[in-house]
Short mmCIF file of C-alpha atoms in Angstrom, two decimals:
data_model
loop_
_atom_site.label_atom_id
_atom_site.label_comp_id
_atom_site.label_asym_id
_atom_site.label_seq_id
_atom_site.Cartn_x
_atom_site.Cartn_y
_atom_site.Cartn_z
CA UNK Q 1222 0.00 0.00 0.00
CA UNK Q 1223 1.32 3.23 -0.83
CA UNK Q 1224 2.32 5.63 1.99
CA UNK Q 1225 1.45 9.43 1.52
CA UNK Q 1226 3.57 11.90 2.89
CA UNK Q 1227 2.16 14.55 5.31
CA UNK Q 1228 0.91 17.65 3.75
CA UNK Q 1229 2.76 19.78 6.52
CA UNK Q 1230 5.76 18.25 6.49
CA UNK Q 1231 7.65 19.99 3.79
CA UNK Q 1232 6.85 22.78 1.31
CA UNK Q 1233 6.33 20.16 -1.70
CA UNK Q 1234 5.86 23.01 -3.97
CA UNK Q 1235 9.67 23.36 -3.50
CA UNK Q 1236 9.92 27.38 -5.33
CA UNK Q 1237 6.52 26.65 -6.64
CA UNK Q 1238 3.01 27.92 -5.24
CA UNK Q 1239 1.28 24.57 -4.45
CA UNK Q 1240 -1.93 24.23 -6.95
CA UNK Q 1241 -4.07 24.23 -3.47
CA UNK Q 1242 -3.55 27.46 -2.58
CA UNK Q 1243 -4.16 29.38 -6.15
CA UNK Q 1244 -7.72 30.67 -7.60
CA UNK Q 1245 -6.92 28.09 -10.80
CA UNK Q 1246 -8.85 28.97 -13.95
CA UNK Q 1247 -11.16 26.42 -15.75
CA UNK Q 1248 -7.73 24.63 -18.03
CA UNK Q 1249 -5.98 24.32 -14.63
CA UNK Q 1250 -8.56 22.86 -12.86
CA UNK Q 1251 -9.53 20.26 -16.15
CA UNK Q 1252 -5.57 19.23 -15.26
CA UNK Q 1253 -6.15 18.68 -12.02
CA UNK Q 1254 -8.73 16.60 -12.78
CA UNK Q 1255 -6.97 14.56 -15.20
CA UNK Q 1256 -3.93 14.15 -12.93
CA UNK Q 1257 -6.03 12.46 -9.85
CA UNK Q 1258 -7.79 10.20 -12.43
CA UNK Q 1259 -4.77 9.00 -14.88
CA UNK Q 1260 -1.31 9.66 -13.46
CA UNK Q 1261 -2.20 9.67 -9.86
CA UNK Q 1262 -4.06 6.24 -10.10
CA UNK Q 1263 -0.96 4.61 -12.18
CA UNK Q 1264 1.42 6.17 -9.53
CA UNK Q 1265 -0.71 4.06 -6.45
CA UNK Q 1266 -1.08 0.91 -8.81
CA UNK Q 1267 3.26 1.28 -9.31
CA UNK Q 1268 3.88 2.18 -5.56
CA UNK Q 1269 4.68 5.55 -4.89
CA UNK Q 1270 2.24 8.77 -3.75
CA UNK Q 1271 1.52 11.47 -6.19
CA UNK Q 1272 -0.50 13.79 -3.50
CA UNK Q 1273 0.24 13.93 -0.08
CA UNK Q 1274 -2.04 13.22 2.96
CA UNK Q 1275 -4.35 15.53 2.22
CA UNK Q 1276 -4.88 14.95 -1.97
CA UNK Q 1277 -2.72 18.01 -3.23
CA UNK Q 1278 -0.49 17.26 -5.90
CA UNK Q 1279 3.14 16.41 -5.06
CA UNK Q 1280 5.83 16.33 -7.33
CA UNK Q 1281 6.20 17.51 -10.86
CA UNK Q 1282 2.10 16.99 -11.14
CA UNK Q 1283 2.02 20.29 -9.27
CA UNK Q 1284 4.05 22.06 -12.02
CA UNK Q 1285 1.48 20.68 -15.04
CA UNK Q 1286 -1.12 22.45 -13.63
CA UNK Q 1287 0.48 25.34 -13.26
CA UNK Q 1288 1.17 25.70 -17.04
CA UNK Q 1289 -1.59 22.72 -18.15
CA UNK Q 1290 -0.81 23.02 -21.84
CA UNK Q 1291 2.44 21.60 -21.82
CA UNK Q 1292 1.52 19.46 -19.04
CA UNK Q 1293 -1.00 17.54 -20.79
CA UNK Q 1294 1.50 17.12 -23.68
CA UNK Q 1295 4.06 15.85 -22.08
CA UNK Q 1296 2.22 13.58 -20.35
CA UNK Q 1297 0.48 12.43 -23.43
CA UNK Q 1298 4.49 12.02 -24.34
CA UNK Q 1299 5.01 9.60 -21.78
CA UNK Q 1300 1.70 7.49 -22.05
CA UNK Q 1301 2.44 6.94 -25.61
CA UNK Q 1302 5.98 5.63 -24.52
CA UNK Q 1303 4.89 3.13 -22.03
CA UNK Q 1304 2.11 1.94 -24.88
CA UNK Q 1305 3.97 1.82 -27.83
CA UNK Q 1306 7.96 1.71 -26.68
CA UNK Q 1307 9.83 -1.64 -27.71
CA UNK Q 1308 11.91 -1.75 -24.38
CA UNK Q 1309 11.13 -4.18 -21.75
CA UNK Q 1310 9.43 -2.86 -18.76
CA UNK Q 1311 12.49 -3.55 -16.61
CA UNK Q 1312 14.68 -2.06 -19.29
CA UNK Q 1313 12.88 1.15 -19.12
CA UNK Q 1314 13.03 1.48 -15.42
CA UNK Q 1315 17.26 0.76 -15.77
CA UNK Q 1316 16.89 3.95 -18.42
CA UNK Q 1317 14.62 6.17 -16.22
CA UNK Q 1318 16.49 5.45 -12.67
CA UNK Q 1319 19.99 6.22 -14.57
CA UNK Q 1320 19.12 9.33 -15.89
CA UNK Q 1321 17.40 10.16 -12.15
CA UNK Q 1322 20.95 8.86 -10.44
CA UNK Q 1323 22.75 11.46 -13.18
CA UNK Q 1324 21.38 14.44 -11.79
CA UNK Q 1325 20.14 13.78 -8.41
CA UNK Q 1326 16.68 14.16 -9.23
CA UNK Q 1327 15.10 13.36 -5.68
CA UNK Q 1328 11.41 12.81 -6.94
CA UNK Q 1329 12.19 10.79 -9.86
CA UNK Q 1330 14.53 7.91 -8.22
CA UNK Q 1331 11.56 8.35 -5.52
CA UNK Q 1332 9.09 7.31 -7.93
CA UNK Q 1333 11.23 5.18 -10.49
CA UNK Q 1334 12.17 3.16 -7.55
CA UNK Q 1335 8.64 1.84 -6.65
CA UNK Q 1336 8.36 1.55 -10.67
CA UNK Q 1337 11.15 -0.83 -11.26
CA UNK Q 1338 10.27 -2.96 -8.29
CA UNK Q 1339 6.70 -2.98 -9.61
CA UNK Q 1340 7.80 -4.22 -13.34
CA UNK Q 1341 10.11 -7.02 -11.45
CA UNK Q 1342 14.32 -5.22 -11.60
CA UNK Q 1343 16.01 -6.84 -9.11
CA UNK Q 1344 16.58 -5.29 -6.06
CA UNK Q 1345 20.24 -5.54 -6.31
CA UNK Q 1346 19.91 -3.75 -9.41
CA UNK Q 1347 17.92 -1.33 -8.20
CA UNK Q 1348 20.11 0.08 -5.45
CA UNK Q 1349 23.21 -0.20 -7.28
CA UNK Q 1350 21.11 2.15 -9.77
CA UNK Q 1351 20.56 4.57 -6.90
CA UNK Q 1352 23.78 4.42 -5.36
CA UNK Q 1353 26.48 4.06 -8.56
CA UNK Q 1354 27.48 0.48 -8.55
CA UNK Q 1355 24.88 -0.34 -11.86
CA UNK Q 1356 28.36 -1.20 -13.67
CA UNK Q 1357 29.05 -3.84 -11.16
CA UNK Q 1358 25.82 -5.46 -10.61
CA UNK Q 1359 24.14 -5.10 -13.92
CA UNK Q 1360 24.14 -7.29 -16.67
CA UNK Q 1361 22.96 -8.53 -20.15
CA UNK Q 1362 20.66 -5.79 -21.67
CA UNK Q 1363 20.42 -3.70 -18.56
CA UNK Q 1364 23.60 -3.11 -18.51
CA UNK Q 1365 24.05 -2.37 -22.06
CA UNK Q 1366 21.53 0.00 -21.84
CA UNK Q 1367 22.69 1.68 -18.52
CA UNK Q 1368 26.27 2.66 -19.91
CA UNK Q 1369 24.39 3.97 -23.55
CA UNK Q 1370 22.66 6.17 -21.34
CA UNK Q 1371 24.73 7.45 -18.20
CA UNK Q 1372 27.55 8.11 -20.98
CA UNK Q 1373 25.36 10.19 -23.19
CA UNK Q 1374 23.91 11.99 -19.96
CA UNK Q 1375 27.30 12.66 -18.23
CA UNK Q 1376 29.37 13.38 -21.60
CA UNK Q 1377 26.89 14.35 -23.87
CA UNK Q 1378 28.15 11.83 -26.98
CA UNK Q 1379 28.25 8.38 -26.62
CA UNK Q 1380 31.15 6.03 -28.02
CA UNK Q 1381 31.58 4.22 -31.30
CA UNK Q 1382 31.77 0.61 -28.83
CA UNK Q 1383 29.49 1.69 -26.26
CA UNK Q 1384 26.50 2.60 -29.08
CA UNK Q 1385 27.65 -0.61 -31.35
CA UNK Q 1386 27.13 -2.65 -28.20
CA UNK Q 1387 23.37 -0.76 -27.40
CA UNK Q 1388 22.20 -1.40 -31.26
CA UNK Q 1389 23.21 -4.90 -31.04
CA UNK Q 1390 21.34 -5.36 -28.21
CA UNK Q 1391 18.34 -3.20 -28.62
CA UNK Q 1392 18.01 -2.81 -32.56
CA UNK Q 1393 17.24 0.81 -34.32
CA UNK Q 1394 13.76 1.15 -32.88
CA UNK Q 1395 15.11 0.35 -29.20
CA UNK Q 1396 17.86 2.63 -29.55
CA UNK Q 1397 15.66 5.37 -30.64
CA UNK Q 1398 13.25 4.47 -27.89
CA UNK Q 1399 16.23 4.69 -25.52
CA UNK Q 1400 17.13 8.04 -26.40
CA UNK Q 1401 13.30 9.63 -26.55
CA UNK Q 1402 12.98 8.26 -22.87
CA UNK Q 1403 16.10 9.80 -22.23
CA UNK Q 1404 15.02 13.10 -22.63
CA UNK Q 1405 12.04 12.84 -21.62
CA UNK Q 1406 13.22 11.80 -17.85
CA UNK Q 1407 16.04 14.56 -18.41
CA UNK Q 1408 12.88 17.05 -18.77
CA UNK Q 1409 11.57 15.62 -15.94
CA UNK Q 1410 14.79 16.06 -14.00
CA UNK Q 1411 15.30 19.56 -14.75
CA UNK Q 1412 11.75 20.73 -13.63
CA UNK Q 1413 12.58 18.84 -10.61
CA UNK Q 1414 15.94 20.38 -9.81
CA UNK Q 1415 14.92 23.61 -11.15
CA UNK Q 1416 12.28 24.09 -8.89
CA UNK Q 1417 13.58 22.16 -5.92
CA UNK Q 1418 10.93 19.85 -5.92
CA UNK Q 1419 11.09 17.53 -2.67
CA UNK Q 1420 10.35 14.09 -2.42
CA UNK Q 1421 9.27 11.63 -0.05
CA UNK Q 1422 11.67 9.13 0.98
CA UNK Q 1423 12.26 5.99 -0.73
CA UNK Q 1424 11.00 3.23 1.44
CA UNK Q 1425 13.30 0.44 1.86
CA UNK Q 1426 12.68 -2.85 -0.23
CA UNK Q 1427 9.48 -4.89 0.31
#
């Protein structure tokens, strides 16, 4: 059962007004509404708490209805990559949690951690994603796919062997889903970081 976090117990705005405490206008509020009965739902079904104690928004859902245009599209972005993407479900997780590790983004390896133990990544795999031992402890296409992307994210190219060993593994249309999740969790992690969004604290393994 997922734990929510007390609505007192942090600003979870971070440098953001929380949604709660606004007059929102009729798009905001249709966002709001969309959030508690898509994302939020898939977030308690996967483990981790999109609203706090009280129902207000947590996390970057807060910042989509703030500006509910781009919100909706990017989260029609990332429901058409869980349909349609050609990546195992594990295999995604080992993408989202390494870009997450890359830039500290609290919420994200908050959320992404109840994800991959959801979709069935080994817990071993899962902490050394979260605390920089993936090299060590991953392997087969995991681990293919981990270096691809924590060398594009922390040098911003990738190598001839390093990209000969990801299409090998993963074919054109995984490598092209690889990189569209990519920067879709490196959006993620810069609204996060930007706006010093907290997170709750990731519960230890089941």
């Amino acid at each position: 059962m997922t734990t929510h976090p007390s609505a007192g117990a942090r600003d979870w705005g971070g440098r953001l007004p929380r949604n709660e405490t606004l007059a929102l206008d009729d798009e905001q509020r249709a966002a709001v509404d969309r959030i508690r009965s898509g994302t939020a739902r898939w977030a308690e079904e996967s483990g981790f708490a999109a609203t706090d104690d009280e129902g207000g928004l947590i996390g970057p859902f807060n910042a989509f209805v703030l500006r509910p245009r781009p919100g909706a599209a990017f989260n029609r972005w990332v429901a058409t990559d869980r349909q349609e993407s050609s990546l195992p479900a594990t295999v995604r997780e080992v993408v989202i949690l390494t870009v997450g590790a890359a830039w500290g983004a609290a919420y994200e390896l908050y959320a992404h951690t109840a994800v991959a133990r959801s979709v069935g990544l080994a817990e071993n795999a899962v902490q050394a994603l979260l605390d920089g031992t993936a090299a060590q402890v991953l392997t087969g296409d995991e681990l293919v796919v981990h270096r691809f992307v924590d060398e594009l994210v922390r040098t911003h190219r990738v190598s001839d062997g390093t990209y000969a060993a990801a299409e090998a593994a993963l074919g054109r249309d995984g490598m092209l889903d690889t990189v569209h999740l990519t920067g879709m969790y490196l959006s993620v992690s810069a609204l996060l970081n930007a706006f010093e969004i907290p997170a709750p604290e990731i519960p230890p393994a089941p």
